[in-house]
Tab-separated table of C-alpha atoms in Angstrom:
chain	number	residue	atom	x	y	z
J	1	MET	CA	-96.588	154.246	-29.078
J	2	ARG	CA	-95.225	150.393	-28.650
J	3	THR	CA	-91.248	150.442	-26.461
J	4	GLU	CA	-90.213	146.540	-27.698
J	5	PRO	CA	-87.641	145.149	-25.366
J	6	ASN	CA	-84.560	144.022	-26.700
J	7	LEU	CA	-83.894	140.401	-26.181
J	8	THR	CA	-80.473	139.183	-26.297
J	9	ARG	CA	-78.267	136.469	-28.104
J	10	LEU	CA	-79.605	133.485	-25.063
J	11	ASP	CA	-84.038	134.967	-25.912
J	12	ARG	CA	-83.311	134.628	-30.596
J	13	VAL	CA	-82.141	130.857	-29.841
J	14	PHE	CA	-85.246	130.256	-26.884
J	15	ALA	CA	-87.655	132.112	-29.423
J	16	ARG	CA	-86.517	129.965	-32.371
J	17	LEU	CA	-86.662	126.466	-30.645
J	18	ASP	CA	-90.553	127.866	-30.148
J	19	ARG	CA	-91.507	127.753	-32.940
J	20	GLU	CA	-92.671	124.177	-34.605
J	21	PRO	CA	-90.096	121.315	-35.076
J	22	GLU	CA	-88.763	121.009	-38.249
J	23	ARG	CA	-88.529	117.588	-38.740
J	24	PRO	CA	-89.868	115.337	-41.934
J	25	ALA	CA	-93.202	113.816	-40.921
J	26	HIS	CA	-91.744	109.993	-41.877
J	27	ILE	CA	-89.278	110.396	-39.226
J	28	ASP	CA	-90.551	109.105	-35.734
J	29	VAL	CA	-87.952	108.936	-32.732
J	30	PRO	CA	-86.859	105.845	-32.205
J	31	LYS	CA	-88.823	103.070	-29.661
J	32	MET	CA	-87.919	99.727	-27.958
J	33	SER	CA	-88.984	97.785	-30.140
J	34	ARG	CA	-89.303	93.645	-30.506
J	35	HIS	CA	-86.289	93.158	-32.568
J	36	ARG	CA	-84.294	96.150	-31.066
J	37	VAL	CA	-84.988	94.022	-27.757
J	38	VAL	CA	-83.319	90.886	-28.719
J	39	LEU	CA	-80.145	93.049	-30.091
J	40	LEU	CA	-80.133	94.534	-26.973
J	41	VAL	CA	-79.958	91.001	-24.974
J	42	SER	CA	-76.987	89.473	-27.502
J	43	THR	CA	-75.825	91.963	-27.665
J	44	LEU	CA	-75.401	92.543	-23.343
J	45	ALA	CA	-74.476	88.342	-23.617
J	46	PHE	CA	-71.481	88.518	-26.014
J	47	TYR	CA	-70.051	91.108	-23.096
J	48	LEU	CA	-71.026	89.119	-20.245
J	49	ALA	CA	-69.409	86.466	-22.054
J	50	ILE	CA	-66.292	88.113	-23.041
J	51	VAL	CA	-65.622	89.392	-19.534
J	52	TRP	CA	-65.695	86.166	-18.544
J	53	ALA	CA	-63.123	85.006	-20.718
J	54	VAL	CA	-60.767	87.782	-19.922
J	55	VAL	CA	-61.852	86.766	-15.970
J	56	ILE	CA	-60.824	82.854	-16.505
J	57	THR	CA	-58.744	83.391	-18.280
J	58	SER	CA	-58.476	81.652	-21.704
J	59	TRP	CA	-57.488	81.500	-24.973
J	60	LEU	CA	-58.901	85.606	-25.804
J	61	VAL	CA	-56.699	86.109	-22.884
J	62	ARG	CA	-53.108	84.386	-25.212
J	63	LEU	CA	-54.333	86.236	-27.613
J	64	ASP	CA	-53.765	89.587	-25.647
J	65	TRP	CA	-50.358	88.116	-25.188
J	66	GLN	CA	-49.004	87.108	-28.904
J	67	VAL	CA	-50.663	90.453	-30.263
J	68	MET	CA	-49.304	92.812	-27.655
J	69	PHE	CA	-45.523	90.495	-28.596
J	70	PHE	CA	-45.716	91.454	-32.201
J	71	ARG	CA	-45.946	94.973	-31.467
J	72	PRO	CA	-47.354	95.662	-33.985
J	73	TYR	CA	-46.194	100.182	-33.292
J	74	GLN	CA	-42.348	98.500	-35.180
J	75	GLN	CA	-43.645	96.415	-37.653
J	76	TRP	CA	-45.336	98.880	-39.145
J	77	SER	CA	-43.935	102.219	-37.922
J	78	GLN	CA	-43.707	104.189	-41.289
J	79	ILE	CA	-47.539	104.499	-40.130
J	80	HIS	CA	-47.062	105.708	-36.089
J	81	ALA	CA	-47.358	109.445	-37.256
J	82	PHE	CA	-51.208	108.858	-38.941
J	83	VAL	CA	-52.085	107.011	-35.403
J	84	ASP	CA	-51.474	108.813	-33.515
J	85	TYR	CA	-53.219	111.746	-35.148
J	86	TYR	CA	-56.325	109.408	-36.184
J	87	VAL	CA	-56.555	108.426	-32.375
J	88	VAL	CA	-57.669	111.679	-31.579
J	89	LEU	CA	-61.088	110.977	-33.217
J	90	GLY	CA	-61.587	108.342	-29.731
J	91	GLN	CA	-60.990	111.407	-27.592
J	92	ARG	CA	-63.420	112.465	-25.491
J	93	GLY	CA	-62.806	116.402	-25.274
J	94	PRO	CA	-62.729	116.965	-29.566
J	95	THR	CA	-64.516	114.812	-30.543
J	96	ALA	CA	-68.076	115.552	-28.192
J	97	VAL	CA	-66.945	118.874	-29.328
J	98	MET	CA	-67.210	118.517	-32.576
J	99	VAL	CA	-69.616	116.701	-32.734
J	100	ALA	CA	-71.995	119.207	-30.341
J	101	ALA	CA	-71.232	122.041	-32.824
J	102	TRP	CA	-73.305	119.591	-35.150
J	103	LEU	CA	-76.048	118.623	-33.187
J	104	GLY	CA	-76.467	121.772	-32.007
J	105	TRP	CA	-77.039	123.192	-35.604
J	106	ARG	CA	-79.305	120.511	-35.928
J	107	SER	CA	-81.378	121.920	-32.675
J	108	TRP	CA	-80.804	125.407	-34.986
J	109	ARG	CA	-82.682	124.287	-37.515
J	110	GLN	CA	-85.187	122.165	-36.013
J	111	HIS	CA	-86.448	124.495	-33.437
J	112	THR	CA	-85.996	121.706	-30.951
J	113	LEU	CA	-83.382	120.467	-27.827
J	114	ARG	CA	-83.765	117.077	-28.198
J	115	PRO	CA	-80.638	116.348	-30.287
J	116	LEU	CA	-77.940	117.745	-27.540
J	117	LEU	CA	-80.063	116.241	-25.039
J	118	ALA	CA	-79.862	112.846	-26.712
J	119	LEU	CA	-76.057	113.467	-26.787
J	120	GLY	CA	-75.636	114.343	-23.442
J	121	VAL	CA	-77.797	111.189	-22.658
J	122	SER	CA	-75.631	109.361	-24.340
J	123	LEU	CA	-72.410	110.569	-22.687
J	124	LEU	CA	-73.423	110.204	-19.630
J	125	LEU	CA	-74.360	106.824	-19.378
J	126	LEU	CA	-70.943	106.627	-21.133
J	127	ASN	CA	-69.030	107.766	-18.186
J	128	ILE	CA	-71.769	105.521	-15.370
J	129	THR	CA	-71.279	102.130	-17.387
J	130	VAL	CA	-67.509	102.118	-18.637
J	131	GLY	CA	-66.056	104.318	-16.217
J	132	ALA	CA	-68.017	101.719	-13.094
J	133	ALA	CA	-66.719	98.651	-15.464
J	134	LYS	CA	-63.101	100.298	-16.052
J	135	TYR	CA	-62.681	100.935	-11.791
J	136	GLY	CA	-64.496	97.552	-10.853
J	137	MET	CA	-62.333	94.933	-13.016
J	138	GLY	CA	-59.113	96.789	-12.103
J	139	ARG	CA	-57.122	94.895	-15.537
J	140	LEU	CA	-53.336	96.775	-16.847
J	141	GLY	CA	-52.851	97.906	-19.913
J	142	PRO	CA	-50.198	95.559	-22.027
J	143	HIS	CA	-47.241	98.528	-20.755
J	144	TYR	CA	-47.845	97.450	-16.784
J	145	ALA	CA	-48.117	94.299	-17.579
J	146	THR	CA	-46.403	91.990	-14.377
J	147	VAL	CA	-47.343	88.581	-15.163
J	148	ILE	CA	-46.656	86.853	-18.645
J	149	GLY	CA	-49.632	85.098	-19.684
J	150	SER	CA	-52.106	86.628	-16.920
J	151	ASN	CA	-55.265	88.456	-17.810
J	152	GLU	CA	-53.800	91.161	-15.310
J	153	MET	CA	-57.477	91.494	-13.580
J	154	GLY	CA	-58.141	93.597	-10.230
J	155	LEU	CA	-54.915	94.826	-9.776
J	156	GLY	CA	-55.696	98.831	-9.904
J	157	GLY	CA	-55.966	99.271	-13.727
J	158	ASP	CA	-58.099	101.775	-15.428
J	159	ILE	CA	-58.150	99.650	-19.474
J	160	PHE	CA	-60.624	97.639	-19.226
J	161	PRO	CA	-63.294	97.890	-21.500
J	162	SER	CA	-61.153	100.572	-24.011
J	163	GLY	CA	-62.519	103.428	-23.508
J	164	HIS	CA	-61.701	105.198	-26.544
J	165	THR	CA	-63.747	102.642	-28.116
J	166	ALA	CA	-66.220	102.984	-26.580
J	167	ASN	CA	-66.416	106.402	-26.898
J	168	ALA	CA	-65.405	106.698	-31.043
J	169	VAL	CA	-69.426	103.639	-30.789
J	170	VAL	CA	-71.343	106.321	-28.728
J	171	THR	CA	-70.195	110.299	-30.778
J	172	TRP	CA	-70.357	108.978	-33.824
J	173	GLY	CA	-73.246	106.501	-33.708
J	174	ILE	CA	-75.726	109.048	-32.152
J	175	LEU	CA	-75.447	111.087	-35.771
J	176	ALA	CA	-76.877	107.474	-37.443
J	177	TYR	CA	-79.813	107.887	-34.155
J	178	LEU	CA	-80.600	111.191	-35.058
J	179	ALA	CA	-80.583	111.027	-38.844
J	180	SER	CA	-83.141	112.683	-40.281
J	181	THR	CA	-83.566	109.985	-43.321
J	182	PRO	CA	-83.550	106.290	-43.056
J	183	ARG	CA	-80.423	106.593	-46.704
J	184	ALA	CA	-78.783	109.276	-44.344
J	185	ARG	CA	-79.347	106.443	-40.723
J	186	ARG	CA	-77.109	104.184	-43.112
J	187	TRP	CA	-73.828	106.236	-44.204
J	188	LEU	CA	-73.734	107.409	-41.608
J	189	SER	CA	-73.822	104.497	-39.784
J	190	ALA	CA	-71.274	102.861	-42.069
J	191	VAL	CA	-69.260	105.898	-41.442
J	192	SER	CA	-68.756	105.290	-37.726
J	193	ALA	CA	-68.704	101.814	-36.944
J	194	VAL	CA	-65.919	102.304	-39.736
J	195	THR	CA	-64.684	105.425	-37.706
J	196	SER	CA	-64.769	103.458	-34.427
J	197	LEU	CA	-63.688	100.300	-35.748
J	198	GLY	CA	-60.272	102.282	-37.409
J	199	VAL	CA	-59.871	103.696	-33.410
J	200	GLY	CA	-60.016	100.300	-31.649
J	201	MET	CA	-57.536	99.170	-33.483
J	202	SER	CA	-55.365	102.236	-33.764
J	203	THR	CA	-55.280	101.657	-30.217
J	204	VAL	CA	-54.542	97.652	-30.323
J	205	TYR	CA	-51.476	99.405	-32.976
J	206	LEU	CA	-49.510	101.987	-30.687
J	207	GLY	CA	-50.162	98.488	-27.453
J	208	THR	CA	-52.199	100.387	-24.810
J	209	HIS	CA	-54.853	98.371	-24.644
J	210	TRP	CA	-55.299	94.689	-25.230
J	211	LEU	CA	-56.563	93.779	-27.842
J	212	SER	CA	-59.926	92.445	-25.539
J	213	ASP	CA	-60.464	95.496	-24.084
J	214	VAL	CA	-61.255	96.809	-27.757
J	215	LEU	CA	-63.921	93.315	-28.163
J	216	LEU	CA	-65.910	95.284	-24.893
J	217	GLY	CA	-65.021	99.019	-25.552
J	218	TRP	CA	-67.257	98.017	-29.391
J	219	VAL	CA	-69.828	96.161	-27.672
J	220	ALA	CA	-70.610	99.014	-23.960
J	221	GLY	CA	-70.888	101.382	-27.108
J	222	LEU	CA	-73.085	99.597	-29.101
J	223	LEU	CA	-75.453	98.762	-25.963
J	224	ILE	CA	-75.848	102.846	-24.482
J	225	LEU	CA	-76.990	103.528	-28.348
J	226	LEU	CA	-79.504	100.190	-28.400
J	227	ALA	CA	-80.906	100.995	-25.145
J	228	LEU	CA	-81.571	104.908	-25.905
J	229	PRO	CA	-84.649	104.722	-26.812
J	230	TRP	CA	-85.959	104.381	-23.555
J	231	PHE	CA	-84.174	106.923	-22.812
J	232	GLU	CA	-86.429	109.282	-24.888
J	233	PRO	CA	-89.159	109.524	-22.360
J	234	LEU	CA	-86.253	112.129	-20.321
J	235	ILE	CA	-85.134	113.607	-22.701
J	236	THR	CA	-88.971	115.236	-23.696
J	237	ARG	CA	-89.539	116.209	-21.032
J	238	ALA	CA	-86.251	117.511	-20.082
J	239	GLU	CA	-86.415	119.449	-22.666
J	240	THR	CA	-89.660	120.862	-21.412
J	241	TRP	CA	-88.616	121.129	-17.864
J	242	ILE	CA	-85.532	123.782	-20.112
J	243	LEU	CA	-88.202	125.572	-21.231
J	244	ASP	CA	-90.805	126.097	-18.254
J	245	LEU	CA	-87.326	126.741	-16.645
J	246	ARG	CA	-86.721	129.256	-19.607
J	247	ASP	CA	-90.271	131.267	-19.093
J	248	ARG	CA	-90.474	131.238	-15.180
J	249	TRP	CA	-87.269	133.036	-15.538
J	250	ARG	CA	-88.193	135.571	-17.850
J	251	ASP	CA	-91.077	136.519	-16.067
J	252	ARG	CA	-88.908	137.053	-12.887
J	253	GLN	CA	-87.019	139.407	-15.359
J	254	GLY	CA	-90.224	141.285	-16.680
J	255	GLY	CA	-88.694	143.375	-18.806
J	256	ALA	CA	-90.029	147.063	-21.074
J	257	VAL	CA	-94.331	146.406	-20.952
J	258	PRO	CA	-95.781	147.620	-23.478
J	259	VAL	CA	-97.553	151.162	-24.066
J	260	PRO	CA	-101.406	150.580	-24.632
J	261	ALA	CA	-102.267	153.114	-27.336
J	262	PRO	CA	-105.471	155.295	-26.749
J	263	LEU	CA	-108.022	155.210	-27.118
J	264	ALA	CA	-110.560	156.003	-29.449
J	265	ALA	CA	-112.685	159.374	-28.841
J	266	PRO	CA	-115.970	158.783	-28.987
J	267	VAL	CA	-118.533	160.412	-31.068
J	268	VAL	CA	-121.133	161.743	-29.389
J	269	LEU	CA	-124.854	163.176	-30.651
J	270	THR	CA	-125.470	167.591	-30.301
J	271	PRO	CA	-128.832	168.518	-30.982
J	272	LEU	CA	-129.532	171.421	-32.913
J	273	PRO	CA	-132.225	174.386	-32.992
J	274	ALA	CA	-135.949	172.203	-34.901
J	275	ASP	CA	-136.024	172.850	-38.355
J	276	ARG	CA	-139.134	174.147	-40.222
J	277	ASP	CA	-140.365	170.912	-40.181
J	278	GLY	CA	-140.176	170.583	-36.348
J	279	VAL	CA	-137.754	167.891	-36.403
J	280	ALA	CA	-134.594	168.764	-34.539
J	281	ALA	CA	-131.117	167.883	-36.457
J	282	HIS	CA	-127.753	165.983	-34.557
J	283	GLU	CA	-124.414	166.822	-34.745
J	284	PRO	CA	-121.547	164.565	-34.926
J	285	VAL	CA	-119.729	165.760	-32.141
J	286	SER	CA	-116.345	164.456	-30.560
J	287	MET	CA	-115.756	163.795	-27.128
J	288	VAL	CA	-111.644	165.542	-26.794
J	289	CYS	CA	-110.297	162.033	-24.683
J	290	SER	CA	-109.575	163.250	-20.758
J	291	ARG	CA	-106.162	161.465	-20.849
J	292	ALA	CA	-103.204	162.699	-22.152
J	293	PRO	CA	-101.354	161.332	-25.200
J	294	VAL	CA	-99.987	158.742	-24.325
J	295	HIS	CA	-96.466	160.331	-25.877
J	296	LEU	CA	-96.426	164.305	-23.962
J	297	ALA	CA	-96.025	164.340	-20.164
J	298	GLN	CA	-99.186	164.642	-18.027
J	299	GLY	CA	-100.394	167.417	-16.095
J	300	HIS	CA	-98.242	169.450	-19.036
J	301	PRO	CA	-100.868	170.052	-21.809
J	302	HIS	CA	-99.264	172.182	-24.649
J	303	ALA	CA	-101.258	175.327	-24.747
J	304	VAL	CA	-101.398	176.937	-29.698
J	305	ARG	CA	-98.183	178.837	-30.041
J	306	SER	CA	-99.721	182.190	-30.302
J	307	GLU	CA	-102.077	181.851	-27.061
J	308	ARG	CA	-98.484	181.538	-24.900
J	309	THR	CA	-97.527	184.465	-22.987
J	310	PRO	CA	-93.602	185.350	-23.644
J	311	VAL	CA	-91.753	184.922	-20.978
J	312	THR	CA	-87.737	186.314	-21.379
J	313	PRO	CA	-85.797	183.510	-21.234
J	314	ALA	CA	-83.712	182.689	-17.755
J	315	GLY	CA	-80.331	184.026	-18.353
J	316	SER	CA	-80.528	186.359	-20.859
J	317	ARG	CA	-80.212	190.663	-20.574
J	318	ARG	CA	-82.712	191.336	-22.791
J	319	PRO	CA	-84.352	193.789	-19.408
J	320	PRO	CA	-88.524	193.202	-19.687
J	321	HIS	CA	-91.001	194.917	-21.774
J	322	PRO	CA	-94.460	195.244	-19.444
J	323	ASP	CA	-95.735	197.379	-22.363
J	324	ARG	CA	-95.298	194.487	-23.945
J	325	LEU	CA	-98.773	193.003	-26.080
J	326	PRO	CA	-98.562	189.175	-26.929
J	327	ARG	CA	-98.518	188.391	-30.690
J	328	GLY	CA	-101.270	189.427	-32.626
J	329	THR	CA	-102.782	192.120	-30.305
J	330	ALA	CA	-103.290	194.950	-32.294
J	331	PRO	CA	-101.924	198.335	-29.879
J	332	ALA	CA	-103.670	201.050	-29.256
J	333	ALA	CA	-103.802	204.013	-30.940
J	334	ARG	CA	-100.820	206.665	-29.658
J	335	PRO	CA	-102.422	210.681	-29.233
J	336	LEU	CA	-101.069	212.637	-31.937
J	337	THR	CA	-98.435	215.950	-30.592
J	338	GLY	CA	-97.367	218.444	-32.760
J	339	GLY	CA	-95.915	221.594	-31.995
């Protein structure tokens, strides 16, 4: 008899992850190709150009002020309620929960932690790079501007680049990055581009960001997606480490150990008397295993019911009968007496 350990829900999840991945064979993990490196360098140069244009208070800053004085939220006030809800697609909390739920299902289907780990790495890079740029440049937003025509840099703000826009690019773009087929990657790339474009323009409409903030947010998010293949070896090592940690934790927990089945009784040959020709025959006799069966307690052999000695149960009111004979024994003949 074997005792199966009770598997928790976490054990079932990791047991499914132990299977082979179900990703299509023709889809490989993205690598840092020469074409991708060229795009990364070009995007980084564009990022630095936007920062420099704002620092020197160029035409880009003047365009920021013109858009702010235009006040789009007053020009098209009828869409204000819709934009208030649409801009949530760029907030980190709600979007991270929605995308993590989808990628968690992908991890379950593909038996791998890579989708969730890729999302975690991308969000970590987003927080580090965009957060450092925000607090490093310290630009104030349109609602807190102090001097008309200035770039509002170094005044303790945290508006440049736009975090909503960069988060929309990374969060929705990771779906295209992890797509299983080229067709799905093209469609998801288009959807994520339109979504992030709408989120960026929504912040300009509401007056919470300058136009240059949104431009830099788009570029910052694209830089993270382009650099993500460099972190694929780290994602692979992290997945291996998590599964190894799971195995060590399972070993420490122990659990029910399967009880080995009783060994088969060996067969020995018992010699019989020789026959007429002098040839001794052998009769197979099975040797009873000295170990008690698994389902019986050690040291308590179970005798045949007919061989047990009748015992008066404890607490019984019936008096003992010393002349009671064991079951199956014929009673002795009584002497006949007559009057």
